[in-house]
Coordinates of C-alpha atoms and ligand atoms in Angstrom, one line a residue:
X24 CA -25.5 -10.8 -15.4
X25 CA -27.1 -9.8 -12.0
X26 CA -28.3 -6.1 -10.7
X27 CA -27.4 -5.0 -7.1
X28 CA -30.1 -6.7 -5.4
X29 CA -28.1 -10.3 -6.4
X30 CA -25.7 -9.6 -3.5
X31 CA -27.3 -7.4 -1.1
X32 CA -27.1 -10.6 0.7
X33 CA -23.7 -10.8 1.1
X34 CA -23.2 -7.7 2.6
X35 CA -23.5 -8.3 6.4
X36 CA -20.6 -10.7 6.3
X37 CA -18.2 -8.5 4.1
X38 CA -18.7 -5.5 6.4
X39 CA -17.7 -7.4 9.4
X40 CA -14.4 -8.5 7.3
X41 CA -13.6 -5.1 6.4
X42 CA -14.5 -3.2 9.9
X43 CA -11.9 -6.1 10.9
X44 CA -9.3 -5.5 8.4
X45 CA -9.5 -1.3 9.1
X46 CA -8.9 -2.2 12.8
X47 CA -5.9 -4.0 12.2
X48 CA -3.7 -2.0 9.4
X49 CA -0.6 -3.1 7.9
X50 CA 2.2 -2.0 6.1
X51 CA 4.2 -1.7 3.1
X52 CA 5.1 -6.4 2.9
X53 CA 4.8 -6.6 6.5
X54 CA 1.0 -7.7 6.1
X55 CA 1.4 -10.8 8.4
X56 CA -1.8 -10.8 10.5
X57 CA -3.6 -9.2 7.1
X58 CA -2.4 -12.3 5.0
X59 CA -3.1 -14.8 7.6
X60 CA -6.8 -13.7 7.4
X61 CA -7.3 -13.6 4.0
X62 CA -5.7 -17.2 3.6
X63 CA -8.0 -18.3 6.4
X64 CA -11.0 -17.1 5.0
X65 CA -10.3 -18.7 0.9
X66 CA -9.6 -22.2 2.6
X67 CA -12.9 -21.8 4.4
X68 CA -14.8 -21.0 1.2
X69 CA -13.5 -24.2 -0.2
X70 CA -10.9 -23.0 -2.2
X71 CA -8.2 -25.4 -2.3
X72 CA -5.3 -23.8 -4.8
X73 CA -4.0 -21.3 -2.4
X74 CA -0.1 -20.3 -2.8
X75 CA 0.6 -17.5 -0.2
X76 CA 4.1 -15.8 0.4
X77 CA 4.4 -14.6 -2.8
X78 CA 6.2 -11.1 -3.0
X79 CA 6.6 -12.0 0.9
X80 CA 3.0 -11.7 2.0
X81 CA 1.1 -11.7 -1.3
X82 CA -1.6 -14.8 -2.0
X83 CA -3.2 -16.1 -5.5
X84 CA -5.7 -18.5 -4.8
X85 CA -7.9 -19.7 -7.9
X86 CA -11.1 -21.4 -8.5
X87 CA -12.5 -23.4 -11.3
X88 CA -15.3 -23.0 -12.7
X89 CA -17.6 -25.8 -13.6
X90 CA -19.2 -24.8 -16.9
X91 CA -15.7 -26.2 -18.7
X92 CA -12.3 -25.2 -19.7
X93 CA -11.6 -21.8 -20.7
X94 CA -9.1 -18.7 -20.1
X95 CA -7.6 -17.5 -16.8
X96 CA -8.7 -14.3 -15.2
X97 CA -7.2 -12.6 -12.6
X98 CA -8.5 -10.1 -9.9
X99 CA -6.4 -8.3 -7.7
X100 CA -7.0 -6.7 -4.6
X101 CA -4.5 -4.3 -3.0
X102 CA -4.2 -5.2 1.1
X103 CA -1.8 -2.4 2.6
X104 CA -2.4 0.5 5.1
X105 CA -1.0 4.1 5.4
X106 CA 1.5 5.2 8.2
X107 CA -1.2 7.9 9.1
X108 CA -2.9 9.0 12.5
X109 CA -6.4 7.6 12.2
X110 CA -9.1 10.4 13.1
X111 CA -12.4 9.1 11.9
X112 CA -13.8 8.6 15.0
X113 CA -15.4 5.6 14.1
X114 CA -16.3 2.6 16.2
X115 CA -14.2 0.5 14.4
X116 CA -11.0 2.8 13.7
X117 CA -7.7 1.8 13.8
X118 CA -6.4 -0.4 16.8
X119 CA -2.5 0.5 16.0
X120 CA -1.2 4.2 16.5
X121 CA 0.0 6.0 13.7
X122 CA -1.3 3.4 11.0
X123 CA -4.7 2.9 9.1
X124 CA -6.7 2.4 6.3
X125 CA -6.5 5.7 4.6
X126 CA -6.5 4.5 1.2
X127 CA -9.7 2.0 1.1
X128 CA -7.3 -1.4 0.6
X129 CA -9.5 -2.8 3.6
X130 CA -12.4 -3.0 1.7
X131 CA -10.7 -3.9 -1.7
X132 CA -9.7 -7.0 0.2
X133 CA -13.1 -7.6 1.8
X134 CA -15.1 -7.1 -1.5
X135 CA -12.5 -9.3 -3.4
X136 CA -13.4 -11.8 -0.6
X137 CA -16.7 -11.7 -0.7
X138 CA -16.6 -11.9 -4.6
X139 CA -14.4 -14.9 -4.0
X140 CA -17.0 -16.8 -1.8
X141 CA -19.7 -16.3 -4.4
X142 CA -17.8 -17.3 -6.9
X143 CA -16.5 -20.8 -5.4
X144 CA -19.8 -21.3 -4.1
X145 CA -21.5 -21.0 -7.6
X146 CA -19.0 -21.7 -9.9
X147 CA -21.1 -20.9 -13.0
X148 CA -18.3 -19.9 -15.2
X149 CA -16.0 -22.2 -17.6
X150 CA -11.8 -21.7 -16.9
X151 CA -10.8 -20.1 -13.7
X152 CA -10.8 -16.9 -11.7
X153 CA -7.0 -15.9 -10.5
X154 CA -7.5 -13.9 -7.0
X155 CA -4.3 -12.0 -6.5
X156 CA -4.4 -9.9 -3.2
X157 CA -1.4 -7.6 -3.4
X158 CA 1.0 -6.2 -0.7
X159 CA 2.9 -2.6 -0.8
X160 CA 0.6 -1.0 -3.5
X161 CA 1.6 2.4 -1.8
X162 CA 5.5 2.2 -0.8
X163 CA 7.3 -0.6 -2.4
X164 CA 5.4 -1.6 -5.7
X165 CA 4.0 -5.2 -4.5
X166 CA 2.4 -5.4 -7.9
X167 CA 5.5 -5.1 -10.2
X168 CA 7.4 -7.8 -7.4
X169 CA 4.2 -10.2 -7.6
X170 CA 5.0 -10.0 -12.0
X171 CA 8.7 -10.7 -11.5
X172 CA 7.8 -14.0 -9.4
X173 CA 5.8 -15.1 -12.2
X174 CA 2.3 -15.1 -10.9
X175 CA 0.9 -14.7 -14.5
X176 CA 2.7 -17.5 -16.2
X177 CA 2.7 -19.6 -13.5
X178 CA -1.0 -19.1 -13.2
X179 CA -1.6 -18.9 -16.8
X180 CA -3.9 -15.4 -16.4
X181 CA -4.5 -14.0 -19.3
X182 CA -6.4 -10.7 -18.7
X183 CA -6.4 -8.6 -15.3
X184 CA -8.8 -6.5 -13.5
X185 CA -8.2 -4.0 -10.9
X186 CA -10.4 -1.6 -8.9
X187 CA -10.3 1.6 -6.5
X188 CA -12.6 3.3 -4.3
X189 CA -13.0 6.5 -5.4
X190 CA -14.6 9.4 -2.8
X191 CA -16.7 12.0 -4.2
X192 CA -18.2 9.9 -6.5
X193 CA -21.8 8.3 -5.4
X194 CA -22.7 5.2 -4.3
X195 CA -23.5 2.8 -7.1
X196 CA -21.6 4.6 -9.3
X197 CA -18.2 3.2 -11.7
X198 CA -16.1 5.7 -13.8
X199 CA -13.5 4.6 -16.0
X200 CA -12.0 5.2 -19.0
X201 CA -9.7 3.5 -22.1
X202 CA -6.2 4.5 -22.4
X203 CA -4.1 6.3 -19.5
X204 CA -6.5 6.8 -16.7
X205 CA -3.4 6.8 -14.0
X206 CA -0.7 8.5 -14.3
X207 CA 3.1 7.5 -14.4
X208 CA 5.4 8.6 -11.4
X209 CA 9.2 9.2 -11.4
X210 CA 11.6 11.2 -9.4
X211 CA 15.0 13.0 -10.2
X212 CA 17.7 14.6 -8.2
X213 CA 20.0 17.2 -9.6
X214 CA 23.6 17.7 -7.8
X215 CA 25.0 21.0 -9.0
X216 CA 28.6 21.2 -8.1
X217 CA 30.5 24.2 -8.0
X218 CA 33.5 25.8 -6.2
X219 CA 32.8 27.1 -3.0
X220 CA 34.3 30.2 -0.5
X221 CA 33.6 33.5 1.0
X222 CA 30.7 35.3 -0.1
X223 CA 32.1 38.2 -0.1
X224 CA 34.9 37.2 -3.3
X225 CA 31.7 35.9 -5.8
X226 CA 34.3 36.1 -8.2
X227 CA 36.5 33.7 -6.9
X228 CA 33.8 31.3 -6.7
X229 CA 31.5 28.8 -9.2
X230 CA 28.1 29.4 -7.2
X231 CA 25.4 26.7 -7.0
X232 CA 23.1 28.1 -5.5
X233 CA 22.5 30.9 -8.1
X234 CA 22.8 27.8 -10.5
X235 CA 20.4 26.1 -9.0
X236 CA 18.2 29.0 -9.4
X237 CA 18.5 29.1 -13.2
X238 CA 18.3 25.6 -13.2
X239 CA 14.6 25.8 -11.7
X240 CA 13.6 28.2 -13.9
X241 CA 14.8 26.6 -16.8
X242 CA 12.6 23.2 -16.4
X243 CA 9.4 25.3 -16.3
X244 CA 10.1 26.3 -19.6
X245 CA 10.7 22.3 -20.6
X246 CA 6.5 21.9 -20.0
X247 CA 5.8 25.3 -21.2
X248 CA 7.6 25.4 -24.3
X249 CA 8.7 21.7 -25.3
X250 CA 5.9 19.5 -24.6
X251 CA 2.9 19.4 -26.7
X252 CA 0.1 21.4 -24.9
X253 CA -2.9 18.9 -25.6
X254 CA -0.4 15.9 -23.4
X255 CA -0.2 16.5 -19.8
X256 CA 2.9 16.8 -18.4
X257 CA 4.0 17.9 -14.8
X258 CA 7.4 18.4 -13.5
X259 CA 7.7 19.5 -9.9
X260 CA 10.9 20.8 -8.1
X261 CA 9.6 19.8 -4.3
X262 CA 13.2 19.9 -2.4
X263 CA 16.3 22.1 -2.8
X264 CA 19.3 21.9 -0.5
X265 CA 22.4 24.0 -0.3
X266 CA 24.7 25.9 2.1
X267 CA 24.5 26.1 6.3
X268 CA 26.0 29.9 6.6
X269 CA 25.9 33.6 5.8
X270 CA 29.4 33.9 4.6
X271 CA 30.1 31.0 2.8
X272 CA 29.3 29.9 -1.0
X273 CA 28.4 26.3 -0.3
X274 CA 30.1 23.4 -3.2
X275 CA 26.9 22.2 -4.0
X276 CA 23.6 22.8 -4.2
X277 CA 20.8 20.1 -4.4
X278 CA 17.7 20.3 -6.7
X279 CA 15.0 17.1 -6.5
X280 CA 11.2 16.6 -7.6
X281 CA 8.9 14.9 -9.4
X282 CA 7.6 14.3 -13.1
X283 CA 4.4 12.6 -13.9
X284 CA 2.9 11.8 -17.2
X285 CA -0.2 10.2 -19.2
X286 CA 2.4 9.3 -21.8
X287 CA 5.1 6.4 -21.6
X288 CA 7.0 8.9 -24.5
X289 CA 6.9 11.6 -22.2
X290 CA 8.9 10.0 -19.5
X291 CA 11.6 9.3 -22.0
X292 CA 11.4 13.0 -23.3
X293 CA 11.1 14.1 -19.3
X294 CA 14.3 12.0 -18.2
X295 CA 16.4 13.3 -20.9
X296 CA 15.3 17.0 -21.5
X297 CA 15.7 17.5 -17.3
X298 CA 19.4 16.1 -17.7
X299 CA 20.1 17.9 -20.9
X300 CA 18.9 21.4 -19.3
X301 CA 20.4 21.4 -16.2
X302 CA 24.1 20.6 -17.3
X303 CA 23.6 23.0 -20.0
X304 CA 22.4 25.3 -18.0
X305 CA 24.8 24.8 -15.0
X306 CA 28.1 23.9 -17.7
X307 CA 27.4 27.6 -18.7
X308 CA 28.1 28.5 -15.7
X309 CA 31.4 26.4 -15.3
X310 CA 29.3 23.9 -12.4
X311 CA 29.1 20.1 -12.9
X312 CA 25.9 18.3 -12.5
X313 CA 25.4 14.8 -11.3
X314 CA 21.9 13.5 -12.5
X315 CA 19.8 10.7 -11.3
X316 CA 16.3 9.5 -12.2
X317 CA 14.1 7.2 -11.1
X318 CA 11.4 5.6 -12.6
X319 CA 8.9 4.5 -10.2
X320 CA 5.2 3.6 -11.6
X321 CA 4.5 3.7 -15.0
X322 CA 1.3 4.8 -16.7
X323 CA -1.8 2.8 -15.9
X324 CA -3.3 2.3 -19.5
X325 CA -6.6 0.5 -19.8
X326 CA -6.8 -1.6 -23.0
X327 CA -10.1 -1.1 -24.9
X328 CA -11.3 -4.5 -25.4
X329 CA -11.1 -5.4 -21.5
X330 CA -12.4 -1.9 -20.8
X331 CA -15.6 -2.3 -22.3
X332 CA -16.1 -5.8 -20.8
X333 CA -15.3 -3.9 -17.4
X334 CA -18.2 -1.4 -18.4
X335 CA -20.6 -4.0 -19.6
X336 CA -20.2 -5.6 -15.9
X337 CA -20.7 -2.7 -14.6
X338 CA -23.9 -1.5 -16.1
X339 CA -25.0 -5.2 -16.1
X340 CA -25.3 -4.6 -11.9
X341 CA -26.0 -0.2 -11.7
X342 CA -27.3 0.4 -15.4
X343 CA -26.0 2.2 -18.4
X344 CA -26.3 6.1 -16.3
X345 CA -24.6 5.1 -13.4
X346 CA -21.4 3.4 -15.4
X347 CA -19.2 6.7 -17.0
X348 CA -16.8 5.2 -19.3
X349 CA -15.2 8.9 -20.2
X350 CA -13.6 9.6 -16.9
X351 CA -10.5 12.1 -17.4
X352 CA -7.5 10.3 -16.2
X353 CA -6.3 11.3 -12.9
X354 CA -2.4 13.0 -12.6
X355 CA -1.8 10.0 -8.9
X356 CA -0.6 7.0 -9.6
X357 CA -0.9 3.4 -9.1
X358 CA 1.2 0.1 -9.4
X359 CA -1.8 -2.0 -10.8
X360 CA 0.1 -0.5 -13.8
X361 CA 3.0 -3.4 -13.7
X362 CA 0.0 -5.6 -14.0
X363 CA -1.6 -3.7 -16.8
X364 CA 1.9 -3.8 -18.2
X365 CA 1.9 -7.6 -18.3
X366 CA -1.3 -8.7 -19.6
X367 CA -4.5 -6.8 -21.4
X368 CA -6.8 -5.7 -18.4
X369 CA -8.5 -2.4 -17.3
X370 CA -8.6 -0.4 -14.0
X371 CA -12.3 0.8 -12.9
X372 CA -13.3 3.4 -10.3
X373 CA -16.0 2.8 -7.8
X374 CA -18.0 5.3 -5.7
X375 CA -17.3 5.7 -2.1
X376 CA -20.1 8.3 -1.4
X377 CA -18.9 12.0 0.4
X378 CA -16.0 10.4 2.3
X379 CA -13.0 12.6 2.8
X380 CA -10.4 12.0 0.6
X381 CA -7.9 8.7 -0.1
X382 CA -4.9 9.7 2.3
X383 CA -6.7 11.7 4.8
X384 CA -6.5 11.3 8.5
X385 CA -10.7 11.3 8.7
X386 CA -11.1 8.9 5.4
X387 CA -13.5 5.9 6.1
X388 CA -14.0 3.0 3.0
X389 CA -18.1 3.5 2.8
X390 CA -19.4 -0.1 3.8
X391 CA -22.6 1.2 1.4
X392 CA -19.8 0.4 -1.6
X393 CA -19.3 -3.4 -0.6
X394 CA -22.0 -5.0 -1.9
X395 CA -21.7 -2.6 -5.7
X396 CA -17.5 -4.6 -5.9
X397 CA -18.4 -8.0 -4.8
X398 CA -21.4 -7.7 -7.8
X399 CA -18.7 -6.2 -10.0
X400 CA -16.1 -9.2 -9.8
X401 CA -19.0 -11.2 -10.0
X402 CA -20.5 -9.7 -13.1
X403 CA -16.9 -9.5 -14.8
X404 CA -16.3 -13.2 -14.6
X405 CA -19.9 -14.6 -15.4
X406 CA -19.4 -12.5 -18.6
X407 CA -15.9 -13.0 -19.5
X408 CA -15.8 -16.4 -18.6
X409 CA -19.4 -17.6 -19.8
X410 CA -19.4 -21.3 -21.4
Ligands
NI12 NI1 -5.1 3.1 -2.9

């Protein structure tokens, strides 16, 4: 176990990888150029078991260790870019209009670099470190795609680690939590249909749009009144559609939004007591409701054993202040979830200093942050994996 001043030495070269990788965004799979630099830069650290194009543009590579067989770990870095404006005003900003590194991914991929030419350089751990650099973490779920191609049997990982940037928290600082610390993320759309005419013969009419109104109301009450008020629960309504004129009662009216949960029960109970209100709600009405639900990311739950491994690396390089290992779970999600859903692992924060926020046009990855990851892979496999 090493403290910071370990791989202050490294820093220099990972900033120039990540002021690269921020000035050259990607999207969604379509990381070509993003990929193709990554690769480059494993081969030229030595590493010889390198299989790129999996999930289109995602890359394992893995290194043995030389202190002896042992266990599979894997790492993964998320590699994508946001379809946002860049206005950070930096030097090293964005080269390609209306995309950028809002979200940090440039320096997930540079740190898990960095921690990747340590690591085959030194080699001072037994069985073998599993780099998986991820595409489409933020539209497209890369990371559930990478576990359907098999990367962990094929690569025989048997734990996982994941990290994220994390502004407003200080430099040198990790928070991180067991249990949910991410939360789940599905959608659901709501077709009322009714019987449409002139608005001035109501009667004549089955209304939607009135419907729809009740219908709204009425999953309000689903948190409010049918969840358990210690379990967080959100349902959103965030898009309703109906009618183009003054005169007319439309057929139908649309209702869509979002639920997200700290509890896998909760989605069932969401997805079922969402359906169950609106067509009892709209069949007392005399409308018909066509219901569709989508579940998108499910709940990123740390498991405890790995999570206090993950703290123990982490106070092994900041000390036991810095590390908070009680962090209340945030209500965003994240599809390092798939991979949490496949193998034991744990998800930890790290400090990104007063940046603006992940998602904002004038959100910079702090370059201070580098050296505190590279130290964290670092200390998570010399611990994990020591003969
Ligand atoms: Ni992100």
């Amino acid at each position: 176990m090493r403290g910071i001043e370990g791989f202050e030495m490294v820093t220099n070269e990972v900033v120039a990888w990540r002021r690269y990788l921020h000035e050259n965004p990607e999207l969604g799979y379509a990381l070509y150029n993003t990929a193709n630099f990554v690769v480059e830069k494993l081969a030229s650290f030595g590493i010889n078991h390198i299989e790129a194009g999996i999930a289109e543009t995602g890359i394992v590579a893995l290194i043995h260790g030389e202190l002896g067989d042992g266990p599979t770990i894997g790492l993964r870095a998320d590699m994508d870019a946001l379809p946002i404006l860049e206005a950070s005003g930096k030097p090293w900003a964005s080269k390609i209009s209306g995309k950028m590194h809002a979200c940090g991914h440039d320096g997930h991929t540079a740190m898990l670099l960095g921690a990747a030419k340590y690591l085959a350089a030194h080699r001072n751990f037994k069985g073998a470190v599993a780099l998986i650099f991820q595409p489409a973490e933020e539209d497209g779920r890369g990371g559930e795609k990478m576990v359907q191609e098999g990367i962990m049997e094929r690569f025989e990982i048997s734990k996982v680690f994941g990290l994220h940037n994390y502004p407003g928290l200080d430099i040198g600082k990790f928070s991180i939590c067991s249990g949910p610390i991410q939360a789940g993320l599905d959608e659901f759309d709501i077709v009322i249909r009714g019987k449409g005419g002139h608005a001035a013969t109501p009667h004549k009419n089955v209304d939607p749009i009135v419907i729809g109104g009740q219908v709204i109301v009425g999953l309000q009450a689903l948190v409010s009144r049918n969840t358990d008020p210690q379990e967080a629960l959100v349902i959103s309504v965030t898009k309703m559609n109906a009618g183009n004129a003054y005169n007319i009662i439309p057929d139908q009216a649309e209702i869509s939004g979002t639920v997200r949960t700290l509890s896998p029960s909760l989605r069932d109970f969401a997805e079922k007591a969402i359906s169950e209100a609106a067509r009892g709600i709209a069949g007392g009405f005399g409308a018909h409701v066509d219901f569709r639900y989508r579940r998108l990311e499910p709940v990123t739950i740390n498991h405890e054993a790995e999570t206090k491994l993950a703290v123990q690396a982490a106070r092994g390089l900041v000390g036991t202040e810095a590390v908070n290992d009680r962090i209340k779970p945030g209500m965003g999600s994240e599809d390092f979830a798939y991979m949490l859903e496949a193998r034991p692992g744990s998800y930890i924060f790290l400090g990104n200093g007063p940046t603006a926020s992940v998602h904002n046009p004038e959100y910079d990855f702090n370059d201070e942050a580098l050296p505190y990851g590279v130290g964290y892979w670092v200390n998570l496999v010399e611990t994990e994996l020591a003969a």
